Short mmCIF file of C-alpha atoms in Angstrom, two decimals:
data_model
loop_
_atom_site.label_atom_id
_atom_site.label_comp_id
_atom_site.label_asym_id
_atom_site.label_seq_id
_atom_site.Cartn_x
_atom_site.Cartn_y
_atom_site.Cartn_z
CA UNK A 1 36.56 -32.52 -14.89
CA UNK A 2 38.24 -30.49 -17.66
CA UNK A 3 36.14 -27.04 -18.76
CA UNK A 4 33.26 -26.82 -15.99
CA UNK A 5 30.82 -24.93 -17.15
CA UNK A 6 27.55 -25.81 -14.82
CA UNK A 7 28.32 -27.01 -11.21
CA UNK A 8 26.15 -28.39 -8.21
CA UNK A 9 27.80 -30.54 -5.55
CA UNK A 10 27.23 -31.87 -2.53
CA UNK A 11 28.86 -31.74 0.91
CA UNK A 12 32.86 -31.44 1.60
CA UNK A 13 32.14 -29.32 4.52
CA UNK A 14 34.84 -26.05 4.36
CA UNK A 15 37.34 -28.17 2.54
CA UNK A 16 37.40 -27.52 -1.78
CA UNK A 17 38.71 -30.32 -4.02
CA UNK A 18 39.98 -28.82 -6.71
CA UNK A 19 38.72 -31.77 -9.53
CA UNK A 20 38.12 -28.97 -11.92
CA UNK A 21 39.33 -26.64 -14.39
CA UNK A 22 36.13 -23.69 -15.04
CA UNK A 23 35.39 -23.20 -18.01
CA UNK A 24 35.09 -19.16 -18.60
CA UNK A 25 32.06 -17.76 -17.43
CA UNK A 26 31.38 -21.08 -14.85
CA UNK A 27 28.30 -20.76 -12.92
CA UNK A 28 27.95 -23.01 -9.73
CA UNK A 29 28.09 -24.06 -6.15
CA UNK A 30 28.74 -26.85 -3.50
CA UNK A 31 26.06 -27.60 -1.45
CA UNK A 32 27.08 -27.32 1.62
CA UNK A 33 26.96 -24.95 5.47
CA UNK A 34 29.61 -22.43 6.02
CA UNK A 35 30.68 -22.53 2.20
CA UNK A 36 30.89 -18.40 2.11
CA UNK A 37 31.76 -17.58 5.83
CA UNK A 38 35.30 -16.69 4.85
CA UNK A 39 35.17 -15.06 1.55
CA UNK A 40 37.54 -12.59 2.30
CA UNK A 41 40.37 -14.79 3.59
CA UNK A 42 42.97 -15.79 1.20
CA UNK A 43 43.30 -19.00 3.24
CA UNK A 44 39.75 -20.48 2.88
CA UNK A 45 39.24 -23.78 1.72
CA UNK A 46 35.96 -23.39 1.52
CA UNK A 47 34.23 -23.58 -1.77
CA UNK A 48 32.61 -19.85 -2.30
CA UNK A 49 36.16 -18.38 -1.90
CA UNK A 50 38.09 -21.36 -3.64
CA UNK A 51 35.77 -21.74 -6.67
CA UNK A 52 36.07 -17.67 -7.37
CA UNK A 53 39.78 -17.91 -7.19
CA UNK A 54 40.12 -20.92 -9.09
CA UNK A 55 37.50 -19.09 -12.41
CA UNK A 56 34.31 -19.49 -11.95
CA UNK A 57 32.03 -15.90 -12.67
CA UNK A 58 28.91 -16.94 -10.24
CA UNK A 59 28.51 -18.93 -7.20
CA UNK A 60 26.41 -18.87 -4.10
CA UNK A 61 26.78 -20.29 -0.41
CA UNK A 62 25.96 -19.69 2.78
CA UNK A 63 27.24 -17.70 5.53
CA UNK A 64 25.87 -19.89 8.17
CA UNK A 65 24.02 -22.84 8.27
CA UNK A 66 21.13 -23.05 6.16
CA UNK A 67 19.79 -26.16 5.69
CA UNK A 68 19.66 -27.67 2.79
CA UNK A 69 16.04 -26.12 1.45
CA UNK A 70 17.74 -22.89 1.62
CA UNK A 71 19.53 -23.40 -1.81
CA UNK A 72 18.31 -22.96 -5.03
CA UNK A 73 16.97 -26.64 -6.90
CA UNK A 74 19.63 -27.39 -9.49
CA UNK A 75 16.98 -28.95 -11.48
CA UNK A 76 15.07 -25.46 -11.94
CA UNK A 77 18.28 -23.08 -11.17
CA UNK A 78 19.99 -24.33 -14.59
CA UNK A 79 17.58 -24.85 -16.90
CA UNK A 80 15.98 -21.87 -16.48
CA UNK A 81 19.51 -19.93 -16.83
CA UNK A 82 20.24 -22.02 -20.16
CA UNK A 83 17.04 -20.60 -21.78
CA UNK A 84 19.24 -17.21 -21.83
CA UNK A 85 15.99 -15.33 -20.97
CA UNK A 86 16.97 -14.56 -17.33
CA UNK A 87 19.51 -12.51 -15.42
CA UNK A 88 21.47 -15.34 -12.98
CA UNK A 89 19.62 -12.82 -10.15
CA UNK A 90 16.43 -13.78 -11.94
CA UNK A 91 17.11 -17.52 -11.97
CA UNK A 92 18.43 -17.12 -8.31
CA UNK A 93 15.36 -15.61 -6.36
CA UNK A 94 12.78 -17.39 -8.92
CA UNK A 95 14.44 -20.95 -7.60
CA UNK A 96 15.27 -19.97 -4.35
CA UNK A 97 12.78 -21.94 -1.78
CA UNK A 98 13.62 -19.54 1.46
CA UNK A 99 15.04 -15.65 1.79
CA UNK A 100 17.66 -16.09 4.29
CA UNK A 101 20.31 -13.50 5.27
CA UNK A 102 22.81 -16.49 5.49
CA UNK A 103 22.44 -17.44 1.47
CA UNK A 104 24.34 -15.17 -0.39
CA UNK A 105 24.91 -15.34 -4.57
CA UNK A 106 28.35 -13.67 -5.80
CA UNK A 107 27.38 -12.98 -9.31
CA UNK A 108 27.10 -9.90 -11.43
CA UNK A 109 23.00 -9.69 -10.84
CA UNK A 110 22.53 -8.87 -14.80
CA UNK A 111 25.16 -11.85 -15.73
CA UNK A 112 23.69 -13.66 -18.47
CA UNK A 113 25.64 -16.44 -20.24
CA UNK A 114 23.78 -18.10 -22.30
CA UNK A 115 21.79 -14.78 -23.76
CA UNK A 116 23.22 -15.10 -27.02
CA UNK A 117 23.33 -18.85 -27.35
CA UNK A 118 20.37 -20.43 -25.45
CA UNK A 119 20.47 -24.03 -24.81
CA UNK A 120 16.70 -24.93 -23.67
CA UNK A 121 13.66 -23.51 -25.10
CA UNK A 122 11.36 -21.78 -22.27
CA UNK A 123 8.85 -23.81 -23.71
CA UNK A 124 10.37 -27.16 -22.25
CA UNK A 125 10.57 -25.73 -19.10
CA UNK A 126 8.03 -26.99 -15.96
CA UNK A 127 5.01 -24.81 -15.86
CA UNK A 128 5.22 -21.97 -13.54
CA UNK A 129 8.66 -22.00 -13.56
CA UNK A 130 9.21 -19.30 -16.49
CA UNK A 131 7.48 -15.81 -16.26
#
């Protein structure tokens, strides 16, 4: 997948496959335990560490495992980030189902990418999902 821009996958447990090039500014993450455990390790495979290293700006992942209601929904995550009205920390805690110390998001909090060209109109979004 050539130019990446949005990302949500599901479950190659601690092992990345590297089936993309990020587009600049990529926002995503693998659904999946253990994903950030090893951030620090240059030898990870798993996808928090691999995805930063490989260009994408913003990802999240657990440290542990958190089941899978512990990440944010895709389907409210992105489209409330491509209205370019929220921070990715807004989007994060306002489609977050759980606080958990074992979720983490590596992201500049204020990180907006699509401020200055929004894709959806808040208007189209679910109610009570915008604020």
């Amino acid at each position: 997948c050539p130019d990446a821009a949005l990302y949500a996958g599901w479950y190659s447990l601690r092992k990345y496959v590297p089936a993309f090039t990020w587009k600049r500014g990529a926002v995503g993450w693998h659904t999946a335990s253990f994903e950030a455990a090893d951030l620090r390790n240059p030898k990870s495979q798993q996808w928090c560490p691999q995805m930063l290293t490989n260009g994408v700006a913003a990802t999240a992942g657990p440290v542990d495992e958190p089941l899978l209601t512990a990440f944010p929904a895709p389907e409210e995550f992105y489209p409330l980030l491509l209205t370019g009205k929220y921070t990715i920390a807004e989007c994060y805690w306002r489609t977050t189902p759980t606080v958990s110390w074992q979720m983490t998001l590596i992201a500049d909090p204020l990180y907006n990418p699509f401020k200055a060209n929004p894709q959806v109109s808040p208007k189209l979004l679910p109610p009570g999902l915008a604020f």
